[in-house]
Amino acid sequence: PNVKALEDEVAKYSDVSYGIGVASGSDALMVALMALDVAPGDKVITTPYTFFATAGAISVLGAVPVFVDIDPVTYNMNPVALARVLRKSRKGVKAIMPVHLYGQSADMAGINRTAKKYGIPVVEDAAQSIGAEYKGKRVGSLGDIACYSFYPTKNLGCFGDGGMIVTKKKSLADKVRKLRVHGSGKRYYHDLIGINSRLDELQAAVLRVKLKKLNKWTKARQRNARNYDRLFKDFELAGCCVELPLIGKEYKSIYNQYVIRTQKRDKLRSFLAKNDIGSEIYYPLGLHEQKCYKELGYKKGDFPETEKAAKETLALPIYPALTLKQQQYVVEKISEFYCS
Ligand SMILES: *Cc1c(COP(=O)(O)O)cnc(C)c1O
């Protein structure tokens, strides 16, 4: 009963009709692609600047990830680069999978326009972005089907692993619901070949309690982001030593991460660690440069914005319970690093 109730609550939260719980965000991506009949040899377009699971879901189905570079401001799929790839060849492309990285939506107007032109479905990887908005609409409602992760580092995290698929389309929802239980609608009768991917009742119960607090936590993260923006300006670091996340009016980020750019990133990170300040690099390598994707034939320089972001970005603490005093300490230390 908690799984069922959570599915309805998360669907409603996402402004869509259907939610289907699965065992993880990675499974959500894989099952969503299975529901779109992605099969060996097919192509799925995504970005190389994301957590591995995005491309991994494509590859484990025997399909091939086709990468397009990111926009340097949003860190998400560049719609112009997407259009360019499809203009060259549309052959075999079964889906487009933009990622809403760091809590911020991709430029979905541009992506959907191109997807529609070529008649290709859009799968949103919204693992990091539950509740984020684009032009007043929630992520999860912006493509054909969308995927969430409830891993503890996400804004809505459970006490282990969990994920969900949301969609407006009944046909896709029905198919996903079967695929997560070995393709069966009626027990022991299998219409499709699926997998076992359950969201368990215990996680759903935890998530239902936490979902009620999600908006409050999101507001706290947004407040913390504004605090950093102001502090970096007060310390005269913004725009010279540190580039702040620039978010356009049409985007409302839920700040899964607050990510700055800087030239001396690795040295800054060690300095912060010495001062007991946690930080993280998401992600140190574009997926096209990963060892396991050597055979895709990409080379260094193929996705310059991804490679630049991988060298320059650093995520600072942004969690809801962070205090202004702690944030002042973080920015003071960054100032000390650059100015002394
Ligand atoms: C976390 C994450 C996933 C995978 O979710 P899991 O629940 O860890 O399997 C997929 N894509 C992105 C962008 C993520 O951040």
Coordinates of C-alpha atoms and ligand atoms in Angstrom, one line a residue:
P1 CA 0.0 0.0 0.0
N2 CA 2.9 2.5 0.7
V3 CA 4.4 1.8 -2.8
K4 CA 1.1 2.4 -4.5
A5 CA 0.4 5.6 -2.4
L6 CA 3.9 6.9 -3.1
E7 CA 3.5 6.3 -6.8
D8 CA 0.4 8.4 -6.8
E9 CA 2.0 11.1 -4.7
V10 CA 5.2 11.4 -6.8
A11 CA 3.2 11.4 -10.0
K12 CA 1.1 14.2 -8.6
Y13 CA 4.3 16.1 -7.5
S14 CA 5.6 15.7 -11.0
D15 CA 2.3 16.9 -12.7
V16 CA 1.8 13.6 -14.5
S17 CA -0.7 10.8 -14.2
Y18 CA 1.4 7.7 -13.5
G19 CA 4.3 6.7 -11.2
I20 CA 5.9 3.2 -11.1
G21 CA 8.3 2.4 -8.4
V22 CA 11.5 0.5 -9.2
A23 CA 14.6 -0.6 -7.3
S24 CA 16.9 2.3 -8.3
G25 CA 17.4 5.2 -10.5
S26 CA 19.7 3.1 -12.7
D27 CA 16.9 0.5 -13.2
A28 CA 14.4 3.3 -13.9
L29 CA 16.5 4.4 -16.8
M30 CA 17.0 0.9 -18.1
V31 CA 13.3 0.0 -17.8
A32 CA 12.2 3.3 -19.4
L33 CA 14.4 2.5 -22.4
M34 CA 13.0 -1.1 -22.5
A35 CA 9.5 0.3 -22.6
L36 CA 10.5 2.3 -25.7
D37 CA 11.8 -1.0 -27.2
V38 CA 15.4 0.1 -27.2
A39 CA 17.2 -3.0 -28.5
P40 CA 20.8 -4.1 -29.4
G41 CA 22.3 -1.9 -32.1
D42 CA 19.9 1.0 -31.5
K43 CA 21.2 4.5 -30.7
V44 CA 20.3 6.7 -27.8
I45 CA 21.5 10.3 -27.6
T46 CA 22.7 11.7 -24.3
T47 CA 25.4 13.8 -22.8
P48 CA 28.9 12.7 -21.7
Y49 CA 28.7 15.0 -18.6
T50 CA 26.6 12.9 -16.2
F51 CA 26.7 10.1 -13.7
F52 CA 27.7 6.9 -15.5
A53 CA 24.2 5.3 -15.0
T54 CA 22.8 7.5 -17.8
A55 CA 24.9 5.9 -20.5
G56 CA 25.3 2.6 -18.7
A57 CA 21.5 2.0 -19.0
I58 CA 21.8 2.3 -22.7
S59 CA 24.8 0.1 -23.0
V60 CA 23.5 -2.8 -20.8
L61 CA 20.6 -3.1 -23.3
G62 CA 23.1 -3.6 -26.1
A63 CA 22.3 -0.1 -27.5
V64 CA 24.9 2.5 -28.3
P65 CA 25.2 5.9 -26.5
V66 CA 25.7 8.8 -28.9
F67 CA 27.1 11.8 -27.0
V68 CA 26.4 15.4 -27.6
D69 CA 28.2 18.2 -25.7
I70 CA 26.7 20.3 -22.9
D71 CA 25.9 23.9 -22.7
P72 CA 28.5 25.5 -20.4
V73 CA 26.0 27.5 -18.4
T74 CA 23.4 24.8 -17.7
Y75 CA 25.8 21.8 -17.8
N76 CA 23.0 20.0 -19.7
M77 CA 22.5 18.8 -23.2
N78 CA 23.0 21.6 -25.8
P79 CA 20.0 21.6 -28.1
V80 CA 22.1 23.0 -30.9
A81 CA 24.5 20.1 -30.7
L82 CA 21.6 17.7 -30.6
A83 CA 20.1 19.1 -33.8
R84 CA 23.5 19.0 -35.5
V85 CA 23.9 15.2 -34.7
L86 CA 20.4 14.4 -35.9
R87 CA 20.9 16.5 -39.1
K88 CA 23.9 14.3 -39.9
S89 CA 22.0 11.1 -39.3
R90 CA 18.8 10.1 -37.7
K91 CA 19.2 6.4 -38.5
G92 CA 18.8 4.0 -35.6
V93 CA 18.1 6.7 -33.0
K94 CA 15.5 5.3 -30.7
A95 CA 15.5 7.9 -27.9
I96 CA 16.9 11.1 -26.6
M97 CA 17.9 11.2 -23.0
P98 CA 18.7 14.6 -21.6
V99 CA 19.9 14.8 -18.0
H100 CA 18.8 17.5 -15.5
L101 CA 22.1 17.7 -13.8
Y102 CA 22.8 19.3 -10.3
G103 CA 19.1 20.0 -9.8
Q104 CA 18.6 22.1 -12.9
S105 CA 16.4 21.3 -15.9
A106 CA 17.9 21.0 -19.3
D107 CA 16.8 23.4 -22.0
M108 CA 13.7 21.3 -22.8
A109 CA 12.1 23.7 -25.3
G110 CA 15.0 23.3 -27.7
I111 CA 15.4 19.6 -27.1
N112 CA 11.7 18.8 -27.5
R113 CA 11.5 20.9 -30.7
T114 CA 14.2 18.7 -32.3
A115 CA 12.8 15.5 -30.9
K116 CA 9.4 16.3 -32.3
K117 CA 10.8 17.2 -35.7
Y118 CA 12.4 13.7 -36.0
G119 CA 9.6 11.8 -34.1
I120 CA 12.0 10.6 -31.4
P121 CA 10.8 10.0 -27.8
V122 CA 12.5 11.9 -24.9
V123 CA 13.5 10.2 -21.6
E124 CA 14.3 12.6 -18.8
D125 CA 17.1 11.6 -16.4
A126 CA 15.7 13.5 -13.5
A127 CA 17.6 11.5 -10.9
Q128 CA 19.1 14.7 -9.4
S129 CA 16.2 17.1 -10.0
I130 CA 12.9 16.1 -8.4
G131 CA 10.9 19.3 -8.1
A132 CA 13.0 21.4 -10.4
E133 CA 11.1 23.7 -12.8
Y134 CA 11.5 24.8 -16.4
K135 CA 9.2 27.6 -17.7
G136 CA 6.9 27.0 -14.7
K137 CA 6.6 23.2 -15.4
R138 CA 8.1 20.5 -13.2
V139 CA 10.8 18.1 -14.6
G140 CA 9.3 14.7 -15.0
S141 CA 6.5 16.2 -17.0
L142 CA 8.6 17.7 -19.8
G143 CA 9.4 14.6 -21.9
D144 CA 7.6 11.3 -22.7
I145 CA 8.9 9.4 -19.7
A146 CA 11.1 10.4 -16.8
C147 CA 13.3 8.7 -14.2
Y148 CA 14.0 9.5 -10.5
S149 CA 16.5 8.1 -8.1
F150 CA 15.9 7.9 -4.3
Y151 CA 19.5 7.1 -3.5
P152 CA 20.4 8.9 -0.2
T153 CA 22.5 11.6 -1.9
K154 CA 19.5 12.8 -4.0
N155 CA 17.2 15.5 -2.7
L156 CA 14.5 12.9 -1.9
G157 CA 16.5 10.0 -0.6
C158 CA 15.4 6.8 1.1
F159 CA 17.3 4.6 3.5
G160 CA 18.8 2.4 0.8
D161 CA 18.1 2.2 -2.9
G162 CA 15.0 3.2 -4.8
G163 CA 13.7 4.8 -8.0
M164 CA 10.7 5.7 -9.9
I165 CA 9.5 6.2 -13.5
V166 CA 6.8 8.8 -14.1
T167 CA 4.9 9.4 -17.3
K168 CA 1.7 11.0 -18.7
K169 CA 1.2 8.1 -21.2
K170 CA -1.0 5.2 -20.1
S171 CA 0.5 2.8 -22.7
L172 CA 4.0 3.4 -21.4
A173 CA 3.0 3.2 -17.7
D174 CA 1.2 -0.1 -18.3
K175 CA 4.3 -1.5 -20.1
V176 CA 6.7 -0.3 -17.4
R177 CA 4.5 -1.8 -14.7
K178 CA 4.8 -5.2 -16.4
L179 CA 8.5 -4.9 -17.2
R180 CA 9.4 -4.4 -13.5
V181 CA 7.9 -7.8 -12.6
H182 CA 9.4 -10.0 -15.4
G183 CA 6.8 -8.8 -17.9
S184 CA 3.8 -10.1 -16.2
G185 CA 0.4 -8.4 -15.7
K186 CA -1.3 -11.5 -14.2
R187 CA 0.9 -13.5 -11.9
Y188 CA 2.8 -16.3 -13.7
Y189 CA 1.7 -15.2 -17.1
H190 CA 4.4 -13.3 -18.9
D191 CA 3.6 -11.0 -21.8
L192 CA 7.0 -9.4 -22.1
I193 CA 10.6 -10.2 -21.0
G194 CA 11.3 -7.9 -18.1
I195 CA 13.4 -7.8 -15.0
N196 CA 12.8 -7.9 -11.2
S197 CA 13.0 -4.3 -10.0
R198 CA 11.0 -3.7 -6.9
L199 CA 10.7 -0.6 -4.8
D200 CA 10.1 -2.1 -1.4
E201 CA 7.4 -1.2 1.0
L202 CA 9.9 -0.1 3.7
Q203 CA 11.6 2.5 1.4
A204 CA 8.2 3.7 0.2
A205 CA 7.1 4.3 3.8
V206 CA 10.3 6.3 4.5
L207 CA 9.9 8.3 1.2
R208 CA 6.3 9.2 2.0
V209 CA 7.3 10.8 5.2
K210 CA 10.2 12.6 3.6
L211 CA 8.2 13.7 0.5
K212 CA 6.1 15.9 2.8
K213 CA 9.2 17.8 3.8
L214 CA 10.7 18.0 0.3
N215 CA 9.5 21.5 -0.5
K216 CA 10.8 22.9 2.8
W217 CA 14.2 21.3 2.2
T218 CA 14.3 22.6 -1.4
K219 CA 13.6 26.1 -0.1
A220 CA 16.5 25.8 2.3
R221 CA 18.8 24.7 -0.5
Q222 CA 17.7 27.6 -2.6
R223 CA 18.3 30.0 0.3
N224 CA 21.7 28.5 0.8
A225 CA 22.5 29.1 -2.9
R226 CA 21.5 32.8 -2.6
N227 CA 23.7 33.0 0.5
Y228 CA 26.7 31.7 -1.4
D229 CA 25.9 34.1 -4.3
R230 CA 25.9 37.0 -2.0
L231 CA 28.9 35.9 0.0
F232 CA 31.1 35.4 -3.1
K233 CA 30.2 38.9 -4.2
D234 CA 30.9 40.4 -0.8
F235 CA 34.3 38.8 -0.8
E236 CA 34.9 40.0 -4.4
L237 CA 35.6 36.5 -5.6
A238 CA 32.6 36.2 -8.0
G239 CA 33.7 36.7 -11.6
C240 CA 37.4 36.7 -11.0
C241 CA 38.6 33.7 -9.0
V242 CA 35.3 31.9 -8.9
E243 CA 32.5 31.6 -11.4
L244 CA 29.1 31.2 -9.8
P245 CA 26.3 29.0 -11.2
L246 CA 24.3 31.1 -13.6
I247 CA 20.8 30.2 -13.8
G248 CA 18.4 31.8 -16.2
K249 CA 14.9 33.1 -15.3
E250 CA 13.1 30.2 -16.9
Y251 CA 14.9 27.7 -14.7
K252 CA 14.2 26.9 -11.0
S253 CA 17.0 24.8 -9.6
I254 CA 16.5 22.5 -6.6
Y255 CA 20.3 22.7 -6.0
N256 CA 21.2 19.0 -5.6
Q257 CA 24.6 20.6 -6.0
Y258 CA 26.0 24.2 -5.9
V259 CA 28.7 24.1 -8.4
I260 CA 31.4 26.7 -8.9
R261 CA 34.0 26.9 -11.6
T262 CA 37.6 27.8 -10.9
Q263 CA 41.0 27.4 -12.6
K264 CA 42.9 26.1 -9.6
R265 CA 40.2 23.6 -8.7
D266 CA 42.3 20.7 -7.4
K267 CA 44.5 22.8 -5.2
L268 CA 41.5 24.6 -3.8
R269 CA 39.8 21.3 -3.1
S270 CA 42.8 20.1 -1.0
F271 CA 43.0 23.4 0.8
L272 CA 39.3 23.1 1.7
A273 CA 39.8 19.5 2.9
K274 CA 42.6 20.6 5.1
N275 CA 40.1 23.1 6.7
D276 CA 37.5 20.4 7.2
I277 CA 35.3 21.5 4.3
G278 CA 33.9 18.8 2.2
S279 CA 33.6 19.3 -1.6
E280 CA 33.3 17.0 -4.6
I281 CA 34.1 16.8 -8.2
Y282 CA 31.1 15.8 -10.4
Y283 CA 32.5 14.5 -12.7
P284 CA 36.3 14.3 -13.2
L285 CA 36.0 12.6 -16.6
G286 CA 33.6 12.9 -19.5
L287 CA 32.0 9.5 -20.3
H288 CA 33.6 9.6 -23.8
E289 CA 36.9 9.4 -22.0
Q290 CA 36.1 6.4 -19.8
K291 CA 38.1 3.3 -20.3
C292 CA 34.9 1.2 -20.8
Y293 CA 33.8 3.4 -23.7
K294 CA 37.1 3.3 -25.6
E295 CA 35.4 1.2 -28.3
L296 CA 32.9 3.9 -29.1
G297 CA 35.9 5.7 -30.8
Y298 CA 35.6 9.1 -29.3
K299 CA 38.8 11.1 -28.5
K300 CA 39.9 13.9 -26.3
G301 CA 38.7 17.2 -27.7
D302 CA 35.4 15.8 -29.1
F303 CA 33.3 17.5 -26.4
P304 CA 35.3 20.6 -25.3
E305 CA 32.6 21.9 -22.9
T306 CA 32.3 18.6 -21.1
E307 CA 36.1 18.4 -20.8
K308 CA 36.4 21.9 -19.5
A309 CA 33.7 21.4 -16.9
A310 CA 35.3 18.2 -15.8
K311 CA 38.5 20.2 -15.1
E312 CA 37.0 23.3 -13.5
T313 CA 33.9 22.4 -11.5
L314 CA 33.7 21.9 -7.7
A315 CA 30.6 21.3 -5.7
L316 CA 30.3 23.0 -2.3
P317 CA 28.2 21.9 0.7
I318 CA 24.6 23.0 0.1
Y319 CA 22.5 20.6 2.2
P320 CA 19.3 22.1 3.9
A321 CA 20.7 22.1 7.4
L322 CA 23.8 24.1 6.5
T323 CA 24.0 27.3 8.5
L324 CA 24.9 30.8 7.3
K325 CA 27.9 30.7 9.7
Q326 CA 29.2 27.6 8.0
Q327 CA 28.7 29.1 4.6
Q328 CA 30.6 32.2 5.7
Y329 CA 33.5 29.9 6.9
V330 CA 33.5 28.2 3.5
V331 CA 33.7 31.4 1.5
E332 CA 36.3 32.9 4.0
K333 CA 38.5 29.9 3.4
I334 CA 38.1 30.2 -0.4
S335 CA 39.0 33.9 -0.1
E336 CA 42.1 33.0 2.0
F337 CA 43.1 30.5 -0.7
Y338 CA 43.0 33.0 -3.5
C339 CA 44.0 36.2 -1.7
S340 CA 46.9 35.2 0.6
Ligands
LIG1 C1 22.1 8.9 -9.2 C2 21.9 9.0 -10.6 C3 21.4 7.9 -11.4 C4 21.3 6.6 -10.8 O1 20.5 6.4 -9.7 P1 20.8 5.2 -8.7 O2 19.5 5.2 -7.8 O3 22.0 5.5 -7.9 O4 20.8 4.0 -9.5 C5 21.2 8.2 -12.7 N1 21.5 9.3 -13.3 C6 21.9 10.4 -12.6 C7 22.1 11.7 -13.3 C8 22.2 10.3 -11.2 O5 22.7 11.3 -10.6

